[in-house]
Short mmCIF file of C-alpha atoms in Angstrom, two decimals:
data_model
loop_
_atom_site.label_atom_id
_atom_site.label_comp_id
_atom_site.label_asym_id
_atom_site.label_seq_id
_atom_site.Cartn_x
_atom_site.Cartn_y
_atom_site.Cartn_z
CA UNK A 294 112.31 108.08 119.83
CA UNK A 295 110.21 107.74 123.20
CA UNK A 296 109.37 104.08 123.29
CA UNK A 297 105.70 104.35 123.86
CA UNK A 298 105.26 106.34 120.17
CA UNK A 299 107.58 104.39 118.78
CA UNK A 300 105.14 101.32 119.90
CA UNK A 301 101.95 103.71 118.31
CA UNK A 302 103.61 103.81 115.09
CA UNK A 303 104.64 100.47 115.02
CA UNK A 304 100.97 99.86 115.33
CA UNK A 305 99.50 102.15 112.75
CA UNK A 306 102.29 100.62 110.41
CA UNK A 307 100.73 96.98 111.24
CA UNK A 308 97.08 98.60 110.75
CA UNK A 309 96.00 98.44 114.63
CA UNK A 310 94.66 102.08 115.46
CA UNK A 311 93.25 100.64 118.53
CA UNK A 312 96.51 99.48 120.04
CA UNK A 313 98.01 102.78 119.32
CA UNK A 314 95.21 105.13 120.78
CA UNK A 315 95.87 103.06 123.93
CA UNK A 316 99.23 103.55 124.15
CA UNK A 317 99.69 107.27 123.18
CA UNK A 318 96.02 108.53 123.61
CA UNK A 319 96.46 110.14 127.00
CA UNK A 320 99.57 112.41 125.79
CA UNK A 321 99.48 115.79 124.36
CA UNK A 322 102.85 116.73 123.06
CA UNK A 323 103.15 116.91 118.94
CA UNK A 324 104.22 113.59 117.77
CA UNK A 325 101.20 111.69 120.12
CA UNK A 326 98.80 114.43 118.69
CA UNK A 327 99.80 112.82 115.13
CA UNK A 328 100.16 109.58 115.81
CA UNK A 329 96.58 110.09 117.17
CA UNK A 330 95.01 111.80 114.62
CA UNK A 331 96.43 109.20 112.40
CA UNK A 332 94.95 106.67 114.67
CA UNK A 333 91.34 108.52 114.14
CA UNK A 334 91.39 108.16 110.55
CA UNK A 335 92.42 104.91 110.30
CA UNK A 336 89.28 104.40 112.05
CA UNK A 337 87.09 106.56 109.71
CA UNK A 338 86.94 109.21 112.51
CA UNK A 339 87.87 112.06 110.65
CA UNK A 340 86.78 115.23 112.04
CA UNK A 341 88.50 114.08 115.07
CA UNK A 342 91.79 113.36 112.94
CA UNK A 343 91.62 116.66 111.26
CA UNK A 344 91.62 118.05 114.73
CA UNK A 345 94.23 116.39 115.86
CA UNK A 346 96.63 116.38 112.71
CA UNK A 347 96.02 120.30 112.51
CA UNK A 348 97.18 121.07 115.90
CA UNK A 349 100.04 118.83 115.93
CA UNK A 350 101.45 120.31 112.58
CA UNK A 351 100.95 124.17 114.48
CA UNK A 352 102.69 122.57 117.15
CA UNK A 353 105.62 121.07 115.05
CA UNK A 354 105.72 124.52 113.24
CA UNK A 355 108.57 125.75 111.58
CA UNK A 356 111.08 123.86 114.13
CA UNK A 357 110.21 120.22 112.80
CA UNK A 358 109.26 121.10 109.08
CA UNK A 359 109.54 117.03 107.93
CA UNK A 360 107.16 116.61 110.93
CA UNK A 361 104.55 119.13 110.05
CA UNK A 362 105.06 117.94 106.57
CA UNK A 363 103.94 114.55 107.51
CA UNK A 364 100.72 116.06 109.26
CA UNK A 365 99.67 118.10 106.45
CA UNK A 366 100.19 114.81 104.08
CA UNK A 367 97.92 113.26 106.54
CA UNK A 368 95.39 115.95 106.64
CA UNK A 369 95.85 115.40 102.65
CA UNK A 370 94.80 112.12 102.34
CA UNK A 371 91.96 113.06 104.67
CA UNK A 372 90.65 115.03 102.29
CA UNK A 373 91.14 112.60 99.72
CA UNK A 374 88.86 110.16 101.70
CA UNK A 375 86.42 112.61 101.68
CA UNK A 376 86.25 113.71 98.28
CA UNK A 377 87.64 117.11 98.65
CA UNK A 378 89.92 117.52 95.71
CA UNK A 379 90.11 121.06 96.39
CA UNK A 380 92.76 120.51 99.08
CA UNK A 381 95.70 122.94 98.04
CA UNK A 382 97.72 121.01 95.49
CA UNK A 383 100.80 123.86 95.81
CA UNK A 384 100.88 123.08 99.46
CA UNK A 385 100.88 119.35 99.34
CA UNK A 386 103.82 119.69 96.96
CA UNK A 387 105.65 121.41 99.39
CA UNK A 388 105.17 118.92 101.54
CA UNK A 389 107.04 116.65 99.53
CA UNK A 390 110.00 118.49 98.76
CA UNK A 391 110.69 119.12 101.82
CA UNK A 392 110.46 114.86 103.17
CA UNK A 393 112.49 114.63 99.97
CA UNK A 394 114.93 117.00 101.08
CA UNK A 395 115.32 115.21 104.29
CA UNK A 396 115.53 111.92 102.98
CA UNK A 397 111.91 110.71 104.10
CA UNK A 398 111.44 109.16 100.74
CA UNK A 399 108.35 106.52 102.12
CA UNK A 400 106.33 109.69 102.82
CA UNK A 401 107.34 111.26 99.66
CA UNK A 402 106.54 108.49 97.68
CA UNK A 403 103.00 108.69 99.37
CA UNK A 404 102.14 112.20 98.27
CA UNK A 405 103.17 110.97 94.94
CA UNK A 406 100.54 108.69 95.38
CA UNK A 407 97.94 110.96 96.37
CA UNK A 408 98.58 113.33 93.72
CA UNK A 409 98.35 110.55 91.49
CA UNK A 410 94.53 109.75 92.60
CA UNK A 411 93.83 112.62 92.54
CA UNK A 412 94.43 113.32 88.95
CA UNK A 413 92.85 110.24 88.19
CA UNK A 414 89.92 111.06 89.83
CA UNK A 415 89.66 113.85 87.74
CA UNK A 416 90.40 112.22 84.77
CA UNK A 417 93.04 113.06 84.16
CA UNK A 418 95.00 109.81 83.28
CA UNK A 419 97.79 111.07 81.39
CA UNK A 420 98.95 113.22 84.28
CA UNK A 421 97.97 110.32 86.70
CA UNK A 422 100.39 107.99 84.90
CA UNK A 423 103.43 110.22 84.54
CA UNK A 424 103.18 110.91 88.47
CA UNK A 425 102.91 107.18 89.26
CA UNK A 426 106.12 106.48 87.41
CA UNK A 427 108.03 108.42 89.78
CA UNK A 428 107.44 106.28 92.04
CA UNK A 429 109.29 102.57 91.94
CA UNK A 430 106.96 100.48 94.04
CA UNK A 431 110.22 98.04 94.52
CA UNK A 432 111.52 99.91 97.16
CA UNK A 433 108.41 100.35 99.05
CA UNK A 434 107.17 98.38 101.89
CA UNK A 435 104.79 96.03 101.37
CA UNK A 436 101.62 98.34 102.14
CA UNK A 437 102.44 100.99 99.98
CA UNK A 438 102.81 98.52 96.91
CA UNK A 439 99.02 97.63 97.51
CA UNK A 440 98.61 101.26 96.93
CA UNK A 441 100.43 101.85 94.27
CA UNK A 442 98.95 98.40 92.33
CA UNK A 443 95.88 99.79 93.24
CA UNK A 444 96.33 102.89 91.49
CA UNK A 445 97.70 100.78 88.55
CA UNK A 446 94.76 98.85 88.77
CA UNK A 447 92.26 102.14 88.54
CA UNK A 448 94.31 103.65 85.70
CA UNK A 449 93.88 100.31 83.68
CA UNK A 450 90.35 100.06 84.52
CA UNK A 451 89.90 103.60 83.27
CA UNK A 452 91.45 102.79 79.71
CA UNK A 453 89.54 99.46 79.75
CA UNK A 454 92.71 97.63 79.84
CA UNK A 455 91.11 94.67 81.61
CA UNK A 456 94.21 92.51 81.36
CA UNK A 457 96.18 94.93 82.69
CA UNK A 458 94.25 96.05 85.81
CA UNK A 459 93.90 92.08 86.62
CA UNK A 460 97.51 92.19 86.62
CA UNK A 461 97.32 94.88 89.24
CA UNK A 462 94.79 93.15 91.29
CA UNK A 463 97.04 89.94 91.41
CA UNK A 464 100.70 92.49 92.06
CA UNK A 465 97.71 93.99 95.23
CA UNK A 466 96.56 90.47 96.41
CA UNK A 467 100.47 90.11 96.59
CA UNK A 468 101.16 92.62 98.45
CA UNK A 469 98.17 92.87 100.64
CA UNK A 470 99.77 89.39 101.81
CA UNK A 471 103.14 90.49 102.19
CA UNK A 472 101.74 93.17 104.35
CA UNK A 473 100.07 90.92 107.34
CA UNK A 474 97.53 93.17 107.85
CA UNK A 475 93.84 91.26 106.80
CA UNK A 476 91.87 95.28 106.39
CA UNK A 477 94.14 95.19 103.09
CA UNK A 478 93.47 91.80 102.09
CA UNK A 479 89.67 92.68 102.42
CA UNK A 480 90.05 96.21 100.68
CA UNK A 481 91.66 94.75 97.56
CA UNK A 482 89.09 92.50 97.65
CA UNK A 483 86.55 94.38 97.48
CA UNK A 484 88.53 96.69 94.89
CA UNK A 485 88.47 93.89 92.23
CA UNK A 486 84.91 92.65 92.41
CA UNK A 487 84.81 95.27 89.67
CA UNK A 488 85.83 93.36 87.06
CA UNK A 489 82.83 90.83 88.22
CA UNK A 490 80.03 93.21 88.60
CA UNK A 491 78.02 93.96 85.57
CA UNK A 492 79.44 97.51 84.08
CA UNK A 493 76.48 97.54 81.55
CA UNK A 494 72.99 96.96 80.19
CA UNK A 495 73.23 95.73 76.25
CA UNK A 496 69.80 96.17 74.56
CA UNK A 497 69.59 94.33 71.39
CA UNK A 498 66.28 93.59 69.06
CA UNK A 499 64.55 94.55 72.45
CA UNK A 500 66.40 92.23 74.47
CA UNK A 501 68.80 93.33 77.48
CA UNK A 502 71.78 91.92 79.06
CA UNK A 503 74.15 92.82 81.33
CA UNK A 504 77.61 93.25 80.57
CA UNK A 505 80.77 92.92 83.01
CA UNK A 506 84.14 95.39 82.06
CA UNK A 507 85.84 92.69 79.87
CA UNK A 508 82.69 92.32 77.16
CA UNK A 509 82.29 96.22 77.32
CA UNK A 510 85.79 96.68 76.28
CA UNK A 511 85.24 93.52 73.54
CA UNK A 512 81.88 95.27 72.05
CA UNK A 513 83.60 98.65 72.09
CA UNK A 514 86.48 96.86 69.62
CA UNK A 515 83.85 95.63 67.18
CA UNK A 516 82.41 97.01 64.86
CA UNK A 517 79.12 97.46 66.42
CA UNK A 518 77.28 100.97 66.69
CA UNK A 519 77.24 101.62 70.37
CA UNK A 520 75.12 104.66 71.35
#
């Protein structure tokens, strides 16, 4: 690969977007376009990433499919960001079977873990789980297992599982270490003051108090009449 991308990608791996809009964001062939629109949505620009990521993958077309596959799992997790969950689920599989196919099994394992989210966010927990198993988050980089704990972490939270997802919060603080990059570090963070923050309001005998995840899941156990 042309140094200079190389260099961009290096950087969006390490979680500087800046560093690699300065190397590739004068050039205009298909892989800068991506590594650019990457770039932009790393930095929450992302109707400028869209942009970008779109015209790459008609670039890449038919002649680089794991290429334009990449772009459209991009333009995926774009619309993830944004709450559109009506991004085309058939077309993001695709996507996968064909990095799959061609041994990009990083990128695979990604979509995995989109599809994943998404189900979850749709409640869908059951389905959520079964797709996260297919993923072993030993053989991914450091990065991705923040993800995947995450994920872990949301579908344990969702079943009020509170030991478990503090399991996943610790497996992400790991992770997020391993990684070097501090925006992870902050995002898990932030991801497991959750289990802090009060999840509640308890109104007994006219009195109120506020209840974090853990005593929610304890008063559900009892025997007590919740309405």
């Amino acid at each position: 690969m042309d140094p200079h991308l190389s260099a961009a990608a290096h950087a969006l791996q390490s979680g500087n977007p800046l560093l690699a809009l300065k190397v590739v964001g004068l050039r205009g062939e298909p892989p800068a376009l991506a590594l650019r629109g990457i770039a932009m949505a790393q930095l929450e620009e992302f109707g400028p990433a869209k942009m970008l990521l779109k015209k790459a993958a008609r670039a890449f077309g038919t002649k680089d499919a794991v290429a334009r596959a990449r772009c459209l799992v991009a333009m995926a997790e774009i619309a993830f960001v944004l709450r559109d969950l009506g991004w085309p689920v058939a077309e993001l599989d695709a996507a996968r079977r064909v990095l799959e196919k061609h041994g990009d099994g990083l990128n695979a394992a990604h979509v995995r873990h989109l599809q994943a989210r998404r189900l979850l966010l749709l409640g869908k927990l059951g389905e959520a789980g079964r797709t996260l198993r297919e993923v072993d988050p030993a053989v991914l980089p450091p990065a991705r297992q923040v993800a995947h704990a995450l994920i872990e972490s949301g579908l344990a939270l969702r079943g009020l599982r509170i030991a478990a997802a503090r399991q996943a919060f610790a497996e992400a603080r790991a992770a997020a270490v391993r990684s070097g990059i501090p925006a992870l570090r902050v995002e898990v963070e932030k991801a497991a003051l959750v289990l802090d923050e009060p999840a509640a309001r308890l109104i007994t005998r006219g009195r109120e108090r506020l209840l974090r995840l853990d005593e929610v899941a304890t008063l559900l156990r009892s025997r007590v009449l919740v309405v």
